PDB file of C-alpha atoms in Angstrom:
ATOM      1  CA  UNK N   1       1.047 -30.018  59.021  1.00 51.00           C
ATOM      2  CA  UNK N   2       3.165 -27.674  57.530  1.00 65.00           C
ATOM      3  CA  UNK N   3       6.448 -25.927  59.214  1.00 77.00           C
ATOM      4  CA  UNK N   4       6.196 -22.121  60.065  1.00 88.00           C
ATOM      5  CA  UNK N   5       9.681 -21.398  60.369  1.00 91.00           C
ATOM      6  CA  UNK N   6       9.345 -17.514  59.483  1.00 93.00           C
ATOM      7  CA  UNK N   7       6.854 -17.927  62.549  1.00 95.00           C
ATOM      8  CA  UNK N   8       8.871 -20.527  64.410  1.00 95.00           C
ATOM      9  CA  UNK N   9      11.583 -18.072  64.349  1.00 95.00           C
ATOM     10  CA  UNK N  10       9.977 -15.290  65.511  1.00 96.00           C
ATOM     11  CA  UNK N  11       9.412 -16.962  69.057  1.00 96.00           C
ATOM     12  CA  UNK N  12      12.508 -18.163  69.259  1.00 96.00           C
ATOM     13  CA  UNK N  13      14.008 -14.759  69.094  1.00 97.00           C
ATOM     14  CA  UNK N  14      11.478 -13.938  71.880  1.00 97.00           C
ATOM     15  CA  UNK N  15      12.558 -16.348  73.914  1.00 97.00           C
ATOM     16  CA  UNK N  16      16.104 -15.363  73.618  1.00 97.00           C
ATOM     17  CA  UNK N  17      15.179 -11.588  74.567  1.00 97.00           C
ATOM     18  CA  UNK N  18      13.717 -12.927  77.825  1.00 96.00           C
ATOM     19  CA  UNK N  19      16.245 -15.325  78.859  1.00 96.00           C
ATOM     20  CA  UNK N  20      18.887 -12.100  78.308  1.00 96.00           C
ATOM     21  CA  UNK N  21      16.628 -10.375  80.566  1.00 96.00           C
ATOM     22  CA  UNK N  22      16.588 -13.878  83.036  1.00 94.00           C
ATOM     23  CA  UNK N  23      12.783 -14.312  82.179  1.00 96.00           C
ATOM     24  CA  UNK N  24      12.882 -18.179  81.947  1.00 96.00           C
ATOM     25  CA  UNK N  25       9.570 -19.212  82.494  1.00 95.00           C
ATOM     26  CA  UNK N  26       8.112 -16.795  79.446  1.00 96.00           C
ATOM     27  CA  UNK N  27      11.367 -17.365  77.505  1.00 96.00           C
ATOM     28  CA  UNK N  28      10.530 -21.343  77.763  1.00 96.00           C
ATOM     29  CA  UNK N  29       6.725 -20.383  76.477  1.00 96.00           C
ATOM     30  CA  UNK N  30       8.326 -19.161  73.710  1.00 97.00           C
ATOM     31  CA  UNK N  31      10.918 -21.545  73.107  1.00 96.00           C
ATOM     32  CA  UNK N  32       7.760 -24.480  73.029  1.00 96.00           C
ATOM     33  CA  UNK N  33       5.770 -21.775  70.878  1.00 96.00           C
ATOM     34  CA  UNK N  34       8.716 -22.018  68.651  1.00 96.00           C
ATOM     35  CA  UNK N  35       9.558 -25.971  68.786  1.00 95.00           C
ATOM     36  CA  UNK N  36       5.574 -26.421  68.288  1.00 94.00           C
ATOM     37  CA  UNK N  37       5.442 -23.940  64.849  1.00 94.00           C
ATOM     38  CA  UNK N  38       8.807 -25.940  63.442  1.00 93.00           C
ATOM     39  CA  UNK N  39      10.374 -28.521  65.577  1.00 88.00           C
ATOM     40  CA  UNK N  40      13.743 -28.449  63.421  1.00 90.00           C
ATOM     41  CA  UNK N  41      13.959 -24.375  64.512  1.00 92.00           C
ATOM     42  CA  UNK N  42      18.038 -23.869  65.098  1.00 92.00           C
ATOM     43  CA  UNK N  43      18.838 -24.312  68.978  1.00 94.00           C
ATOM     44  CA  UNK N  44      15.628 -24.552  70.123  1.00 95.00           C
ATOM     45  CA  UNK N  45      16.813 -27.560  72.173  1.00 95.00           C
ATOM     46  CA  UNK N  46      19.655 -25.482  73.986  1.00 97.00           C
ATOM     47  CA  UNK N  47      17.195 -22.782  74.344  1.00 97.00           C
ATOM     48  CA  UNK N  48      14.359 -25.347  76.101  1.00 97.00           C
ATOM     49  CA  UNK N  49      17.225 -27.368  78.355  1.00 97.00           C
ATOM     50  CA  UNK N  50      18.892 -23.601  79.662  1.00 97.00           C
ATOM     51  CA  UNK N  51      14.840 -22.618  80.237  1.00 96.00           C
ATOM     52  CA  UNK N  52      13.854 -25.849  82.377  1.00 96.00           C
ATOM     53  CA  UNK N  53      17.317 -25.926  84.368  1.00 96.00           C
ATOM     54  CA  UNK N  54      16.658 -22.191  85.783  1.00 96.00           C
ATOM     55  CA  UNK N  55      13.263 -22.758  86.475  1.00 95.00           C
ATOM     56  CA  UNK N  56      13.975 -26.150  88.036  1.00 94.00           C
ATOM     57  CA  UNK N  57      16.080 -24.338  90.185  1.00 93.00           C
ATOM     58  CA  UNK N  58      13.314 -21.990  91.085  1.00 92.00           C
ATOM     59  CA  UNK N  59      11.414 -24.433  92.351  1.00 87.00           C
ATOM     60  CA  UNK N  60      13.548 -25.547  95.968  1.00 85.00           C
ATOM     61  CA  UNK N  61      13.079 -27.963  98.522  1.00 81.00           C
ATOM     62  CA  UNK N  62      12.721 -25.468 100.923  1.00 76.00           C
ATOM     63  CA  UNK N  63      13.722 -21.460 101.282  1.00 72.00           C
ATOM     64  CA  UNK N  64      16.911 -22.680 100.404  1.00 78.00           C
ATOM     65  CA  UNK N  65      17.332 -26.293  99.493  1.00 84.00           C
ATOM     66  CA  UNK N  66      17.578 -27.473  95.461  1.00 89.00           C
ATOM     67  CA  UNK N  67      15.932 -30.015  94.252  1.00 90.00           C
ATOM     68  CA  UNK N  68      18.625 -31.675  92.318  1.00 93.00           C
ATOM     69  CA  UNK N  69      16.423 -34.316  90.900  1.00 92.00           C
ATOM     70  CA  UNK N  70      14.749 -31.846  89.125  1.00 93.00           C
ATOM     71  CA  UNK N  71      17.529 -29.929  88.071  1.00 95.00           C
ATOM     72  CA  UNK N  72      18.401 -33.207  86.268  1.00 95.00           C
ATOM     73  CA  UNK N  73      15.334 -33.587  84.939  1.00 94.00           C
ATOM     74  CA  UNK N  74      15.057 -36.680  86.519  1.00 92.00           C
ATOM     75  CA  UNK N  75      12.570 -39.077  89.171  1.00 89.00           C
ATOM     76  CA  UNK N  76      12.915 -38.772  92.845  1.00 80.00           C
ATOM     77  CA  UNK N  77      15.388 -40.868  93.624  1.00 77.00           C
ATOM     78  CA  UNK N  78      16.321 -42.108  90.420  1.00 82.00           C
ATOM     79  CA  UNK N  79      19.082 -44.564  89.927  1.00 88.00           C
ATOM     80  CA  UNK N  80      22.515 -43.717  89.813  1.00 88.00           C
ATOM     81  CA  UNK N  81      22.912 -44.571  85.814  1.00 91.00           C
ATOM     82  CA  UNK N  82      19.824 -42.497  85.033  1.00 93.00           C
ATOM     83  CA  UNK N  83      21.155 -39.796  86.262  1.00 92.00           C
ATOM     84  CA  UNK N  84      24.713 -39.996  85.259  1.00 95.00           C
ATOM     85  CA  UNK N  85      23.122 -40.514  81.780  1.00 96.00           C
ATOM     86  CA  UNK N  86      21.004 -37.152  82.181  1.00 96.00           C
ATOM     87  CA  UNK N  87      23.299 -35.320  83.296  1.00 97.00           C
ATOM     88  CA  UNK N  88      25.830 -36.464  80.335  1.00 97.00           C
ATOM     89  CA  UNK N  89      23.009 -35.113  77.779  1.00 97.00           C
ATOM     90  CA  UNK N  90      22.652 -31.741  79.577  1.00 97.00           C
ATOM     91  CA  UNK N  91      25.778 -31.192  79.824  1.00 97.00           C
ATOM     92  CA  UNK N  92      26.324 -31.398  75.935  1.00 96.00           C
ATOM     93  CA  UNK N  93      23.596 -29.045  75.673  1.00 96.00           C
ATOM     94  CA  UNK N  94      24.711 -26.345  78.167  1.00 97.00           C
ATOM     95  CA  UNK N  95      28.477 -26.839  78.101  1.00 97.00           C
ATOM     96  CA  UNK N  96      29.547 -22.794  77.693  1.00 94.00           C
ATOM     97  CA  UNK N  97      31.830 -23.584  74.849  1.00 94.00           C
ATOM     98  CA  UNK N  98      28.849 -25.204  72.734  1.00 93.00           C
ATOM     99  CA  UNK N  99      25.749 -23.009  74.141  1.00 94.00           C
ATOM    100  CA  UNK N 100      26.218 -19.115  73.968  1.00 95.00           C
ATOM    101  CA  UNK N 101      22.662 -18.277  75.191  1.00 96.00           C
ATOM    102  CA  UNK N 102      22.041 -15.969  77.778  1.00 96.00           C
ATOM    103  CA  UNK N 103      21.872 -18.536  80.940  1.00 96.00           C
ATOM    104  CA  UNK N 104      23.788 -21.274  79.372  1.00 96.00           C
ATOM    105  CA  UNK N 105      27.096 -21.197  81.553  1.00 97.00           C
ATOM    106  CA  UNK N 106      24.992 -20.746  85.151  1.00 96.00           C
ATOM    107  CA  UNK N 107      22.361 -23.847  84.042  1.00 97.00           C
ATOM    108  CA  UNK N 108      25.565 -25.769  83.131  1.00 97.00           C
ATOM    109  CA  UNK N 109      26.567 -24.903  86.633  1.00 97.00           C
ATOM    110  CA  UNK N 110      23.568 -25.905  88.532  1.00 97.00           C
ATOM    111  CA  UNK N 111      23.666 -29.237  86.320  1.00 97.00           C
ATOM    112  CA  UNK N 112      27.224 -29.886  87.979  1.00 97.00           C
ATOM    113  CA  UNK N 113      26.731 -29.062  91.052  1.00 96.00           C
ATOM    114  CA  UNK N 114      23.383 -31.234  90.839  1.00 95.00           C
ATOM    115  CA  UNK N 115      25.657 -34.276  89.418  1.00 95.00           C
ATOM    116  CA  UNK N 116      27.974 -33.832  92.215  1.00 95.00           C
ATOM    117  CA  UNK N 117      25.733 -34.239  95.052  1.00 94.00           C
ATOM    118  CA  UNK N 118      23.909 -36.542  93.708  1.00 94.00           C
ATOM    119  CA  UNK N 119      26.905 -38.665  92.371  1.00 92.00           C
ATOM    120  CA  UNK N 120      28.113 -38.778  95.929  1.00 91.00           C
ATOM    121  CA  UNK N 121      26.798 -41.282  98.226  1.00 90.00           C
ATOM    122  CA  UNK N 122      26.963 -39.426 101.691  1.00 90.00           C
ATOM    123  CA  UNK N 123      25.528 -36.136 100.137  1.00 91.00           C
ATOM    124  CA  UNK N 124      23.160 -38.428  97.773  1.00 90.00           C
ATOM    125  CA  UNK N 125      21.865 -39.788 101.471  1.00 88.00           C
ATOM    126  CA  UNK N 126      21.798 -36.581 103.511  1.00 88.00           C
ATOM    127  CA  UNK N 127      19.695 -34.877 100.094  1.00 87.00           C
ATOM    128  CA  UNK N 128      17.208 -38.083  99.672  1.00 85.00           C
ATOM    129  CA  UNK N 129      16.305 -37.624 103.004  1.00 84.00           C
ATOM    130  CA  UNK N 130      15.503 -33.941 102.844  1.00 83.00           C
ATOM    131  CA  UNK N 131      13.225 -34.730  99.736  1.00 80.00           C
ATOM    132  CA  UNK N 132      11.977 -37.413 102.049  1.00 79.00           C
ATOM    133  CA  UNK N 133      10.995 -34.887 104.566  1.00 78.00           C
ATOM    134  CA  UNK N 134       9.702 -32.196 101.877  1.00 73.00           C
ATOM    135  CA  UNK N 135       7.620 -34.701 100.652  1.00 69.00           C
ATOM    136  CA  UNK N 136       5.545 -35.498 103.656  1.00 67.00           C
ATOM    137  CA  UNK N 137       5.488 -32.006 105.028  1.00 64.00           C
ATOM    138  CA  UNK N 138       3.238 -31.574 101.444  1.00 58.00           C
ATOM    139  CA  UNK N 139      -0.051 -31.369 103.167  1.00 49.00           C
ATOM    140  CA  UNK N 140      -3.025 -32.561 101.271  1.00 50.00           C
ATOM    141  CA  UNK N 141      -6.415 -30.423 101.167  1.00 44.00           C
ATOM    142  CA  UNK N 142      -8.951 -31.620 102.791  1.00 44.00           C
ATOM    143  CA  UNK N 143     -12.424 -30.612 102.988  1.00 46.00           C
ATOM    144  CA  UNK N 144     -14.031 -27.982 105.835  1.00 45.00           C
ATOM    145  CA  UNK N 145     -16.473 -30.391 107.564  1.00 46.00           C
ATOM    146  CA  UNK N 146     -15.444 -33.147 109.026  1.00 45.00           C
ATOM    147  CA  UNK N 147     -17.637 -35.580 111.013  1.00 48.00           C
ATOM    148  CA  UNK N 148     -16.319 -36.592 114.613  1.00 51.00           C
ATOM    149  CA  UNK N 149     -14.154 -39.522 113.120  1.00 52.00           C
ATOM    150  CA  UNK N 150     -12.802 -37.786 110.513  1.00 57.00           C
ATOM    151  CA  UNK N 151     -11.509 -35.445 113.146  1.00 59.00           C
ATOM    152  CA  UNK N 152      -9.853 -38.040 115.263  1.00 59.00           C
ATOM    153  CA  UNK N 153      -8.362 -39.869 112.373  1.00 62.00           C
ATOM    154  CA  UNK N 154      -7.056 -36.341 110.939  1.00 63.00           C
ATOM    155  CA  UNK N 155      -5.379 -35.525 113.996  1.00 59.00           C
ATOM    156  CA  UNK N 156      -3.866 -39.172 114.443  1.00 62.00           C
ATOM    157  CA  UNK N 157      -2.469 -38.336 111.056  1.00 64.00           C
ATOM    158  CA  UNK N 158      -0.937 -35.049 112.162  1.00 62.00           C
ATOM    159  CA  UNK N 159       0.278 -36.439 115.435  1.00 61.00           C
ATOM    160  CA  UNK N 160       2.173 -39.009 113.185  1.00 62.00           C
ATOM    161  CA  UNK N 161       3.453 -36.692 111.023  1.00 66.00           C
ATOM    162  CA  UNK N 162       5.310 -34.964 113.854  1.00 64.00           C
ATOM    163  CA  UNK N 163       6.206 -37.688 115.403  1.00 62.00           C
ATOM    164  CA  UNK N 164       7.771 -38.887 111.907  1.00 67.00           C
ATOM    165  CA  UNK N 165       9.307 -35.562 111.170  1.00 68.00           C
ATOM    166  CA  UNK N 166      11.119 -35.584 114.684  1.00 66.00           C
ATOM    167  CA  UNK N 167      12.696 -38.807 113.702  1.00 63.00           C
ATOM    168  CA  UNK N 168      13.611 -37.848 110.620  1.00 71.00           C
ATOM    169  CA  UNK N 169      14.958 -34.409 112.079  1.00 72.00           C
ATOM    170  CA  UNK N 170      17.305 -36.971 114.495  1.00 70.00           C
ATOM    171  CA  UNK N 171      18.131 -39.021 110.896  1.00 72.00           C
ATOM    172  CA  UNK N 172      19.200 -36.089 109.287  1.00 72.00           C
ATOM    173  CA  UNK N 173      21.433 -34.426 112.819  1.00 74.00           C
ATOM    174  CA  UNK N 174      22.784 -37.509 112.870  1.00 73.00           C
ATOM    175  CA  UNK N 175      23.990 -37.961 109.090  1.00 74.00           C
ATOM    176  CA  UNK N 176      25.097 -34.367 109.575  1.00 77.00           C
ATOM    177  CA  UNK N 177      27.302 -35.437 112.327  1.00 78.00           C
ATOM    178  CA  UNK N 178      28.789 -38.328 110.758  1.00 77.00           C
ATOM    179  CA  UNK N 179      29.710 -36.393 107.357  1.00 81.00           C
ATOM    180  CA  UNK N 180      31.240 -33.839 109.812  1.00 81.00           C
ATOM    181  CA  UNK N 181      33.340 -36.798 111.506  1.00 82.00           C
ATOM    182  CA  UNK N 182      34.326 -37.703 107.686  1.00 81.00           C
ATOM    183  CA  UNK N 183      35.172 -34.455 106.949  1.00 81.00           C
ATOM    184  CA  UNK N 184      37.244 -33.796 110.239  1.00 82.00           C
ATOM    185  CA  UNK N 185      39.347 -37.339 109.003  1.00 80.00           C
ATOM    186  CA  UNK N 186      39.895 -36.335 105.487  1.00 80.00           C
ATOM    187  CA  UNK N 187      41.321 -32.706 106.940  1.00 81.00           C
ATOM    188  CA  UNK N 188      43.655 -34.475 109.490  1.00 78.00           C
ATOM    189  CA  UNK N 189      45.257 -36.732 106.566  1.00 69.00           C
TER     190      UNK N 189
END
């Protein structure tokens, strides 16, 4: 198949006018448009990493909780060398002095702070569980009619759930506590 690089160009300058404007989800439709015409377009992998980092970081936990895994661009709860190694490679391709694009320096940001939570044990613990809990308050569909036992077994289910999620509510107070007690010792040395 042959290269449109005129083309391929094009859309790459597109999705540079959008990520100036911090419009990363059509910026990275462009950027793919562009990588798809002529994968060896200049950039376009700079362009693509800034993209998925911003919207990655669109996409929280909760109203205010990241999702540092998929900051990364990593699994849930990915080993600790996986995402060492991911972050290494984003950070060569959004370190500010390397990547001028519009969106480069706060994406390397979000990649850092996403290394150093993650990279932490306590904080790695305290943010597992929170995906933990995001995870299972992700309530599947389920269809309007129900017969009698579907009912009963659908509101078993729910009754878990909260019964789970209070638990997990006491995991998390409790972690909370503990890096408080750790931070309170490290202040007092």
């Amino acid at each position: 198949m042959a290269c449109n690089k005129d083309e391929a160009v094009r859309a790459k300058q597109l999705a540079e006018s959008r990520m100036q404007r911090g419009q990363f989800v059509e910026a990275l439709k462009f950027a793919n448009k562009a990588k798809k015409l002529c994968a060896d377009v200049d950039d376009i992998a700079q362009i693509l990493a800034i993209c998925e980092v911003h919207i990655a970081a669109l996409n929280k936990l909760s109203s205010s909780e990241m999702d540092w895994y998929q900051i990364l661009q990593t699994e849930r709860l990915s080993e600790e060398a996986i995402v060492k190694k991911q972050y290494r490679k984003l950070a060569l391709l959004l370190h500010p002095d390397k990547n001028k694009f519009a969106g480069a320096e706060a994406a390397f940001k979000l990649i850092g702070e996403a290394n150093s939570v993650l990279s932490d044990q306590a904080k790695r613990s305290l943010h597992d569980m929170k995906v933990k809990v995001h995870v299972r308050h992700a309530v599947p569909k389920t269809p309007s009619h129900h017969s009698n036992g579907d009912i009963n077994l659908l509101v078993q289910e729910s009754l878990d759930r909260m019964m789970q999620q209070q638990s997990q509510r006491k995991q998390l107070d409790m972690i909370r506590e503990i890096l408080e007690q750790r931070a309170k010792k490290r202040r007092k040395c």
